[in-house]
């Protein structure tokens, strides 16, 4: 992990140390948007509150992203983009269990457990992306790909569980901070999340050489974000980033 982070950091430093302040080549601006976050995980999820759930579905958790972006084009087609932004990742899980209680007799009868679990994970994200744009007019589509590293800042999980038994029903509604557990062996969040990013977008050049842009990216986590003594408990980030922004030429 340390070698991977060092390599990505070195790539970013080498890339931007070579940038010259050319108004046609170098741009600085901001981006804002949404992160449709999900996770590839073990059967029930690293922090799922349900035990023995029979029907589990993972869904997207809508989060917020915003930050800075610097683009440098070293030819009409090819460029490098560096992004530093706040990013909300996470997941949404629906689960359902049902069966029949046979003992003790006073509790005998059908039972069910239905609920949702929502994670919100806050990261400071840094991406270094290779970009290729096409065309020569004021509207230029582009594609991009590269590594991204997220530094975990904070997180929380909201669980809402309804249990129904012969004796009645009750609902448990809790919100806990993440890491949920303290010392291992319980699961906790790792400090870094390393991903590969790929996507496409379009630039709209204004008369003053400012650039408005819209883009969409898919990120695939190449490292597990969960720290646990149990190798069967793991999770990787799977996110769709949708963003818009503006870039200003630097003199």
PDB file of C-alpha atoms in Angstrom:
ATOM      1  CA  UNK A   1       0.000   0.000   0.000  1.00  0.00           C
ATOM      2  CA  UNK A   2       2.757   2.491   0.911  1.00  0.00           C
ATOM      3  CA  UNK A   3       4.546   1.818  -2.400  1.00  0.00           C
ATOM      4  CA  UNK A   4       1.300   2.394  -4.316  1.00  0.00           C
ATOM      5  CA  UNK A   5       0.585   5.704  -2.571  1.00  0.00           C
ATOM      6  CA  UNK A   6       4.184   6.842  -3.044  1.00  0.00           C
ATOM      7  CA  UNK A   7       4.059   6.034  -6.776  1.00  0.00           C
ATOM      8  CA  UNK A   8       0.810   7.991  -7.252  1.00  0.00           C
ATOM      9  CA  UNK A   9       2.131  10.972  -5.279  1.00  0.00           C
ATOM     10  CA  UNK A  10       5.379  10.939  -7.290  1.00  0.00           C
ATOM     11  CA  UNK A  11       3.416  10.845 -10.547  1.00  0.00           C
ATOM     12  CA  UNK A  12       1.450  13.910  -9.486  1.00  0.00           C
ATOM     13  CA  UNK A  13       4.541  15.870  -8.405  1.00  0.00           C
ATOM     14  CA  UNK A  14       6.529  15.058 -11.543  1.00  0.00           C
ATOM     15  CA  UNK A  15       3.588  15.911 -13.775  1.00  0.00           C
ATOM     16  CA  UNK A  16       2.806  19.309 -12.303  1.00  0.00           C
ATOM     17  CA  UNK A  17       6.418  20.350 -11.761  1.00  0.00           C
ATOM     18  CA  UNK A  18       6.713  20.312 -15.579  1.00  0.00           C
ATOM     19  CA  UNK A  19       3.732  22.632 -16.118  1.00  0.00           C
ATOM     20  CA  UNK A  20       4.447  26.072 -17.546  1.00  0.00           C
ATOM     21  CA  UNK A  21       2.102  29.001 -16.953  1.00  0.00           C
ATOM     22  CA  UNK A  22       0.656  29.298 -20.477  1.00  0.00           C
ATOM     23  CA  UNK A  23      -2.846  30.770 -20.724  1.00  0.00           C
ATOM     24  CA  UNK A  24      -3.672  28.410 -23.586  1.00  0.00           C
ATOM     25  CA  UNK A  25      -2.417  25.297 -21.803  1.00  0.00           C
ATOM     26  CA  UNK A  26      -2.937  25.679 -18.062  1.00  0.00           C
ATOM     27  CA  UNK A  27      -6.335  26.034 -16.383  1.00  0.00           C
ATOM     28  CA  UNK A  28      -7.474  26.214 -12.762  1.00  0.00           C
ATOM     29  CA  UNK A  29     -11.044  25.942 -11.558  1.00  0.00           C
ATOM     30  CA  UNK A  30     -13.636  24.125  -9.508  1.00  0.00           C
ATOM     31  CA  UNK A  31     -15.926  21.137  -9.863  1.00  0.00           C
ATOM     32  CA  UNK A  32     -19.120  20.196  -8.029  1.00  0.00           C
ATOM     33  CA  UNK A  33     -21.499  17.287  -8.356  1.00  0.00           C
ATOM     34  CA  UNK A  34     -22.810  14.026  -6.969  1.00  0.00           C
ATOM     35  CA  UNK A  35     -21.314  10.643  -6.210  1.00  0.00           C
ATOM     36  CA  UNK A  36     -23.628   7.662  -6.756  1.00  0.00           C
ATOM     37  CA  UNK A  37     -21.739   5.381  -4.400  1.00  0.00           C
ATOM     38  CA  UNK A  38     -21.852   1.634  -4.004  1.00  0.00           C
ATOM     39  CA  UNK A  39     -19.630  -1.166  -2.761  1.00  0.00           C
ATOM     40  CA  UNK A  40     -18.518  -4.568  -3.925  1.00  0.00           C
ATOM     41  CA  UNK A  41     -18.523  -6.533  -0.708  1.00  0.00           C
ATOM     42  CA  UNK A  42     -18.942  -9.873   1.051  1.00  0.00           C
ATOM     43  CA  UNK A  43     -22.385 -11.492   1.180  1.00  0.00           C
ATOM     44  CA  UNK A  44     -23.931  -9.351   3.907  1.00  0.00           C
ATOM     45  CA  UNK A  45     -21.698  -6.289   3.809  1.00  0.00           C
ATOM     46  CA  UNK A  46     -18.846  -5.405   6.127  1.00  0.00           C
ATOM     47  CA  UNK A  47     -21.047  -3.524   8.589  1.00  0.00           C
ATOM     48  CA  UNK A  48     -24.487  -5.003   7.862  1.00  0.00           C
ATOM     49  CA  UNK A  49     -26.657  -5.143  11.018  1.00  0.00           C
ATOM     50  CA  UNK A  50     -28.599  -8.252   9.939  1.00  0.00           C
ATOM     51  CA  UNK A  51     -27.503 -11.774  10.810  1.00  0.00           C
ATOM     52  CA  UNK A  52     -28.516 -14.603   8.492  1.00  0.00           C
ATOM     53  CA  UNK A  53     -30.438 -12.355   6.089  1.00  0.00           C
ATOM     54  CA  UNK A  54     -31.948 -14.336   3.234  1.00  0.00           C
ATOM     55  CA  UNK A  55     -32.627 -11.559   0.720  1.00  0.00           C
ATOM     56  CA  UNK A  56     -29.990  -8.828   0.394  1.00  0.00           C
ATOM     57  CA  UNK A  57     -29.727  -6.176  -2.317  1.00  0.00           C
ATOM     58  CA  UNK A  58     -27.120  -3.432  -2.618  1.00  0.00           C
ATOM     59  CA  UNK A  59     -28.178  -0.042  -3.927  1.00  0.00           C
ATOM     60  CA  UNK A  60     -26.596   3.336  -4.570  1.00  0.00           C
ATOM     61  CA  UNK A  61     -26.044   5.964  -1.915  1.00  0.00           C
ATOM     62  CA  UNK A  62     -26.177   9.528  -3.272  1.00  0.00           C
ATOM     63  CA  UNK A  63     -23.356  11.687  -1.909  1.00  0.00           C
ATOM     64  CA  UNK A  64     -21.846  15.118  -2.562  1.00  0.00           C
ATOM     65  CA  UNK A  65     -18.521  16.073  -4.136  1.00  0.00           C
ATOM     66  CA  UNK A  66     -16.826  19.451  -4.590  1.00  0.00           C
ATOM     67  CA  UNK A  67     -13.299  20.732  -4.959  1.00  0.00           C
ATOM     68  CA  UNK A  68     -10.539  22.105  -7.172  1.00  0.00           C
ATOM     69  CA  UNK A  69      -9.258  21.039 -10.583  1.00  0.00           C
ATOM     70  CA  UNK A  70      -6.142  21.932 -12.578  1.00  0.00           C
ATOM     71  CA  UNK A  71      -5.772  20.958 -16.258  1.00  0.00           C
ATOM     72  CA  UNK A  72      -2.626  21.175 -18.377  1.00  0.00           C
ATOM     73  CA  UNK A  73      -2.678  20.355 -22.092  1.00  0.00           C
ATOM     74  CA  UNK A  74       0.734  19.618 -23.604  1.00  0.00           C
ATOM     75  CA  UNK A  75      -0.754  19.192 -27.106  1.00  0.00           C
ATOM     76  CA  UNK A  76      -4.022  19.912 -28.889  1.00  0.00           C
ATOM     77  CA  UNK A  77      -5.253  16.454 -27.857  1.00  0.00           C
ATOM     78  CA  UNK A  78      -3.449  15.253 -24.750  1.00  0.00           C
ATOM     79  CA  UNK A  79      -3.439  16.674 -21.243  1.00  0.00           C
ATOM     80  CA  UNK A  80      -3.163  15.948 -17.529  1.00  0.00           C
ATOM     81  CA  UNK A  81      -5.809  16.797 -14.944  1.00  0.00           C
ATOM     82  CA  UNK A  82      -5.238  17.007 -11.200  1.00  0.00           C
ATOM     83  CA  UNK A  83      -8.280  17.036  -8.895  1.00  0.00           C
ATOM     84  CA  UNK A  84      -8.496  17.619  -5.140  1.00  0.00           C
ATOM     85  CA  UNK A  85     -12.004  17.442  -3.712  1.00  0.00           C
ATOM     86  CA  UNK A  86     -14.297  16.387  -0.879  1.00  0.00           C
ATOM     87  CA  UNK A  87     -16.095  13.166  -1.800  1.00  0.00           C
ATOM     88  CA  UNK A  88     -18.950  11.346  -0.060  1.00  0.00           C
ATOM     89  CA  UNK A  89     -18.873   7.606  -0.677  1.00  0.00           C
ATOM     90  CA  UNK A  90     -20.880   4.837   0.971  1.00  0.00           C
ATOM     91  CA  UNK A  91     -23.594   2.300   0.255  1.00  0.00           C
ATOM     92  CA  UNK A  92     -27.278   1.491   0.676  1.00  0.00           C
ATOM     93  CA  UNK A  93     -28.351  -2.052   1.622  1.00  0.00           C
ATOM     94  CA  UNK A  94     -31.859  -3.541   1.754  1.00  0.00           C
ATOM     95  CA  UNK A  95     -32.300  -6.860   3.544  1.00  0.00           C
ATOM     96  CA  UNK A  96     -35.092  -9.219   4.549  1.00  0.00           C
ATOM     97  CA  UNK A  97     -35.271 -12.445   6.575  1.00  0.00           C
ATOM     98  CA  UNK A  98     -38.238 -14.595   7.509  1.00  0.00           C
ATOM     99  CA  UNK A  99     -38.939 -17.994   9.038  1.00  0.00           C
ATOM    100  CA  UNK A 100     -40.704 -19.782  11.863  1.00  0.00           C
ATOM    101  CA  UNK A 101     -39.847 -19.837  15.557  1.00  0.00           C
ATOM    102  CA  UNK A 102     -40.486 -23.214  17.173  1.00  0.00           C
ATOM    103  CA  UNK A 103     -38.909 -22.664  20.598  1.00  0.00           C
ATOM    104  CA  UNK A 104     -39.581 -21.405  23.183  1.00  0.00           C
ATOM    105  CA  UNK A 105     -43.321 -22.142  22.883  1.00  0.00           C
ATOM    106  CA  UNK A 106     -44.414 -18.657  23.949  1.00  0.00           C
ATOM    107  CA  UNK A 107     -42.572 -17.191  20.927  1.00  0.00           C
ATOM    108  CA  UNK A 108     -43.599 -19.880  18.433  1.00  0.00           C
ATOM    109  CA  UNK A 109     -44.852 -18.653  15.079  1.00  0.00           C
ATOM    110  CA  UNK A 110     -43.674 -16.776  11.999  1.00  0.00           C
ATOM    111  CA  UNK A 111     -41.098 -14.010  12.217  1.00  0.00           C
ATOM    112  CA  UNK A 112     -39.531 -11.527   9.820  1.00  0.00           C
ATOM    113  CA  UNK A 113     -36.748  -8.945   9.887  1.00  0.00           C
ATOM    114  CA  UNK A 114     -36.724  -6.171   7.288  1.00  0.00           C
ATOM    115  CA  UNK A 115     -34.492  -3.153   7.140  1.00  0.00           C
ATOM    116  CA  UNK A 116     -32.085  -0.795   5.433  1.00  0.00           C
ATOM    117  CA  UNK A 117     -28.528   0.215   6.153  1.00  0.00           C
ATOM    118  CA  UNK A 118     -27.031   3.460   4.810  1.00  0.00           C
ATOM    119  CA  UNK A 119     -23.346   4.334   4.995  1.00  0.00           C
ATOM    120  CA  UNK A 120     -21.973   7.827   4.459  1.00  0.00           C
ATOM    121  CA  UNK A 121     -18.169   7.871   4.185  1.00  0.00           C
ATOM    122  CA  UNK A 122     -16.393  11.227   3.841  1.00  0.00           C
ATOM    123  CA  UNK A 123     -13.085  11.326   1.948  1.00  0.00           C
ATOM    124  CA  UNK A 124     -10.556  13.877   0.752  1.00  0.00           C
ATOM    125  CA  UNK A 125      -9.878  12.631  -2.782  1.00  0.00           C
ATOM    126  CA  UNK A 126      -6.865  13.272  -5.044  1.00  0.00           C
ATOM    127  CA  UNK A 127      -6.867  12.141  -8.685  1.00  0.00           C
ATOM    128  CA  UNK A 128      -4.272  12.364 -11.466  1.00  0.00           C
ATOM    129  CA  UNK A 129      -5.930  11.745 -14.832  1.00  0.00           C
ATOM    130  CA  UNK A 130      -4.667  11.482 -18.399  1.00  0.00           C
ATOM    131  CA  UNK A 131      -7.092  13.298 -20.725  1.00  0.00           C
ATOM    132  CA  UNK A 132      -7.676  13.198 -24.470  1.00  0.00           C
ATOM    133  CA  UNK A 133      -9.966  15.743 -26.123  1.00  0.00           C
ATOM    134  CA  UNK A 134     -11.281  15.704 -29.662  1.00  0.00           C
ATOM    135  CA  UNK A 135     -12.211  18.339 -32.225  1.00  0.00           C
ATOM    136  CA  UNK A 136     -11.101  21.944 -32.545  1.00  0.00           C
ATOM    137  CA  UNK A 137     -14.245  24.013 -32.033  1.00  0.00           C
ATOM    138  CA  UNK A 138     -15.802  25.575 -28.970  1.00  0.00           C
ATOM    139  CA  UNK A 139     -17.390  22.241 -27.984  1.00  0.00           C
ATOM    140  CA  UNK A 140     -14.908  19.421 -27.434  1.00  0.00           C
ATOM    141  CA  UNK A 141     -15.664  15.971 -26.011  1.00  0.00           C
ATOM    142  CA  UNK A 142     -12.950  14.245 -23.980  1.00  0.00           C
ATOM    143  CA  UNK A 143     -12.123  11.001 -22.207  1.00  0.00           C
ATOM    144  CA  UNK A 144      -9.910  10.441 -19.183  1.00  0.00           C
ATOM    145  CA  UNK A 145      -8.438   7.729 -16.951  1.00  0.00           C
ATOM    146  CA  UNK A 146      -6.029   7.420 -14.058  1.00  0.00           C
ATOM    147  CA  UNK A 147      -5.525   6.644 -10.360  1.00  0.00           C
ATOM    148  CA  UNK A 148      -7.346   8.227  -7.431  1.00  0.00           C
ATOM    149  CA  UNK A 149      -6.548   8.120  -3.704  1.00  0.00           C
ATOM    150  CA  UNK A 150      -9.067   8.932  -0.970  1.00  0.00           C
ATOM    151  CA  UNK A 151      -8.132   9.852   2.611  1.00  0.00           C
ATOM    152  CA  UNK A 152     -10.880   8.770   5.018  1.00  0.00           C
ATOM    153  CA  UNK A 153     -12.078  11.694   7.147  1.00  0.00           C
ATOM    154  CA  UNK A 154     -15.223  10.501   8.926  1.00  0.00           C
ATOM    155  CA  UNK A 155     -18.312   8.383   8.454  1.00  0.00           C
ATOM    156  CA  UNK A 156     -21.608   7.227   9.861  1.00  0.00           C
ATOM    157  CA  UNK A 157     -24.087   4.404   9.376  1.00  0.00           C
ATOM    158  CA  UNK A 158     -27.856   4.628   9.774  1.00  0.00           C
ATOM    159  CA  UNK A 159     -29.693   1.329  10.346  1.00  0.00           C
ATOM    160  CA  UNK A 160     -33.462   0.961  10.374  1.00  0.00           C
ATOM    161  CA  UNK A 161     -34.681  -2.558  11.243  1.00  0.00           C
ATOM    162  CA  UNK A 162     -38.236  -3.775  11.810  1.00  0.00           C
ATOM    163  CA  UNK A 163     -38.818  -7.154  13.506  1.00  0.00           C
ATOM    164  CA  UNK A 164     -42.202  -8.875  13.446  1.00  0.00           C
ATOM    165  CA  UNK A 165     -43.007 -11.904  15.631  1.00  0.00           C
ATOM    166  CA  UNK A 166     -46.089 -13.545  17.055  1.00  0.00           C
ATOM    167  CA  UNK A 167     -45.752 -11.467  20.209  1.00  0.00           C
ATOM    168  CA  UNK A 168     -45.659  -8.176  18.319  1.00  0.00           C
ATOM    169  CA  UNK A 169     -43.364  -5.949  16.295  1.00  0.00           C
ATOM    170  CA  UNK A 170     -40.691  -3.371  17.048  1.00  0.00           C
ATOM    171  CA  UNK A 171     -38.329  -1.101  15.111  1.00  0.00           C
ATOM    172  CA  UNK A 172     -34.690  -0.332  15.831  1.00  0.00           C
ATOM    173  CA  UNK A 173     -33.441   2.960  14.396  1.00  0.00           C
ATOM    174  CA  UNK A 174     -29.795   3.758  15.134  1.00  0.00           C
ATOM    175  CA  UNK A 175     -26.996   5.954  13.806  1.00  0.00           C
ATOM    176  CA  UNK A 176     -23.394   5.121  14.622  1.00  0.00           C
ATOM    177  CA  UNK A 177     -20.060   6.622  13.685  1.00  0.00           C
ATOM    178  CA  UNK A 178     -17.623   4.636  11.548  1.00  0.00           C
ATOM    179  CA  UNK A 179     -15.342   2.927  12.455  1.00  0.00           C
ATOM    180  CA  UNK A 180     -18.194   1.185  14.288  1.00  0.00           C
ATOM    181  CA  UNK A 181     -15.959  -1.150  16.243  1.00  0.00           C
ATOM    182  CA  UNK A 182     -12.905  -0.317  18.254  1.00  0.00           C
ATOM    183  CA  UNK A 183      -9.843  -2.547  18.270  1.00  0.00           C
ATOM    184  CA  UNK A 184      -9.725  -5.551  15.980  1.00  0.00           C
ATOM    185  CA  UNK A 185     -11.106  -8.224  15.411  1.00  0.00           C
ATOM    186  CA  UNK A 186     -14.191  -6.098  14.616  1.00  0.00           C
ATOM    187  CA  UNK A 187     -14.206  -4.335  11.204  1.00  0.00           C
ATOM    188  CA  UNK A 188     -13.080  -0.734  10.827  1.00  0.00           C
ATOM    189  CA  UNK A 189     -12.365   1.607   7.915  1.00  0.00           C
ATOM    190  CA  UNK A 190      -8.856   1.883   6.513  1.00  0.00           C
ATOM    191  CA  UNK A 191      -7.275   5.308   6.178  1.00  0.00           C
ATOM    192  CA  UNK A 192      -6.832   5.167   2.374  1.00  0.00           C
ATOM    193  CA  UNK A 193      -8.990   4.042  -0.547  1.00  0.00           C
ATOM    194  CA  UNK A 194      -7.138   3.563  -3.865  1.00  0.00           C
ATOM    195  CA  UNK A 195      -9.214   3.459  -7.059  1.00  0.00           C
ATOM    196  CA  UNK A 196      -8.904   3.473 -10.841  1.00  0.00           C
ATOM    197  CA  UNK A 197     -11.006   6.146 -12.581  1.00  0.00           C
ATOM    198  CA  UNK A 198     -12.289   6.250 -16.155  1.00  0.00           C
ATOM    199  CA  UNK A 199     -14.852   8.503 -17.791  1.00  0.00           C
ATOM    200  CA  UNK A 200     -15.893  10.998 -20.440  1.00  0.00           C
ATOM    201  CA  UNK A 201     -17.133  14.556 -20.658  1.00  0.00           C
ATOM    202  CA  UNK A 202     -17.498  17.648 -22.810  1.00  0.00           C
ATOM    203  CA  UNK A 203     -15.896  21.117 -22.714  1.00  0.00           C
ATOM    204  CA  UNK A 204     -17.739  24.302 -23.685  1.00  0.00           C
ATOM    205  CA  UNK A 205     -15.250  27.095 -24.425  1.00  0.00           C
ATOM    206  CA  UNK A 206     -16.470  30.620 -23.690  1.00  0.00           C
ATOM    207  CA  UNK A 207     -15.422  33.786 -25.481  1.00  0.00           C
ATOM    208  CA  UNK A 208     -13.050  34.722 -22.647  1.00  0.00           C
ATOM    209  CA  UNK A 209     -11.254  31.344 -22.897  1.00  0.00           C
ATOM    210  CA  UNK A 210     -12.984  30.083 -19.804  1.00  0.00           C
ATOM    211  CA  UNK A 211     -14.208  26.492 -20.051  1.00  0.00           C
ATOM    212  CA  UNK A 212     -17.444  25.066 -18.719  1.00  0.00           C
ATOM    213  CA  UNK A 213     -17.461  21.270 -18.468  1.00  0.00           C
ATOM    214  CA  UNK A 214     -19.711  18.327 -17.702  1.00  0.00           C
ATOM    215  CA  UNK A 215     -18.365  14.828 -17.093  1.00  0.00           C
ATOM    216  CA  UNK A 216     -19.161  11.404 -15.699  1.00  0.00           C
ATOM    217  CA  UNK A 217     -16.697   8.896 -14.283  1.00  0.00           C
ATOM    218  CA  UNK A 218     -16.718   5.340 -12.958  1.00  0.00           C
ATOM    219  CA  UNK A 219     -14.328   4.453 -10.141  1.00  0.00           C
ATOM    220  CA  UNK A 220     -13.334   0.927  -9.158  1.00  0.00           C
ATOM    221  CA  UNK A 221     -11.628   0.348  -5.820  1.00  0.00           C
ATOM    222  CA  UNK A 222      -8.479  -1.750  -6.153  1.00  0.00           C
ATOM    223  CA  UNK A 223      -7.966  -2.022  -2.392  1.00  0.00           C
ATOM    224  CA  UNK A 224     -10.383  -3.111   0.306  1.00  0.00           C
ATOM    225  CA  UNK A 225     -11.512  -0.248   2.528  1.00  0.00           C
ATOM    226  CA  UNK A 226     -12.168  -2.551   5.510  1.00  0.00           C
ATOM    227  CA  UNK A 227      -9.642  -3.474   8.171  1.00  0.00           C
ATOM    228  CA  UNK A 228     -10.566  -6.737   9.865  1.00  0.00           C
ATOM    229  CA  UNK A 229      -8.902  -9.843  11.270  1.00  0.00           C
ATOM    230  CA  UNK A 230     -11.512 -11.867   9.366  1.00  0.00           C
ATOM    231  CA  UNK A 231     -10.417 -12.263   5.715  1.00  0.00           C
ATOM    232  CA  UNK A 232     -14.047 -12.937   4.728  1.00  0.00           C
ATOM    233  CA  UNK A 233     -15.044  -9.375   5.676  1.00  0.00           C
ATOM    234  CA  UNK A 234     -14.096  -6.914   2.924  1.00  0.00           C
ATOM    235  CA  UNK A 235     -15.480  -4.123   0.747  1.00  0.00           C
ATOM    236  CA  UNK A 236     -14.335  -2.139  -2.295  1.00  0.00           C
ATOM    237  CA  UNK A 237     -15.678   1.192  -3.534  1.00  0.00           C
ATOM    238  CA  UNK A 238     -17.720   1.266  -6.752  1.00  0.00           C
ATOM    239  CA  UNK A 239     -18.737   4.834  -7.548  1.00  0.00           C
ATOM    240  CA  UNK A 240     -20.265   6.866 -10.375  1.00  0.00           C
ATOM    241  CA  UNK A 241     -19.189  10.521 -10.230  1.00  0.00           C
ATOM    242  CA  UNK A 242     -21.278  13.155 -12.019  1.00  0.00           C
ATOM    243  CA  UNK A 243     -19.825  16.661 -12.029  1.00  0.00           C
ATOM    244  CA  UNK A 244     -19.894  20.099 -13.630  1.00  0.00           C
ATOM    245  CA  UNK A 245     -17.470  22.951 -13.281  1.00  0.00           C
ATOM    246  CA  UNK A 246     -15.572  25.881 -14.709  1.00  0.00           C
ATOM    247  CA  UNK A 247     -11.892  26.341 -15.603  1.00  0.00           C
ATOM    248  CA  UNK A 248     -10.048  29.656 -15.899  1.00  0.00           C
ATOM    249  CA  UNK A 249      -6.875  30.127 -17.992  1.00  0.00           C
ATOM    250  CA  UNK A 250      -3.811  31.126 -15.977  1.00  0.00           C
ATOM    251  CA  UNK A 251      -1.618  33.954 -17.277  1.00  0.00           C
TER     252      UNK A 251
END
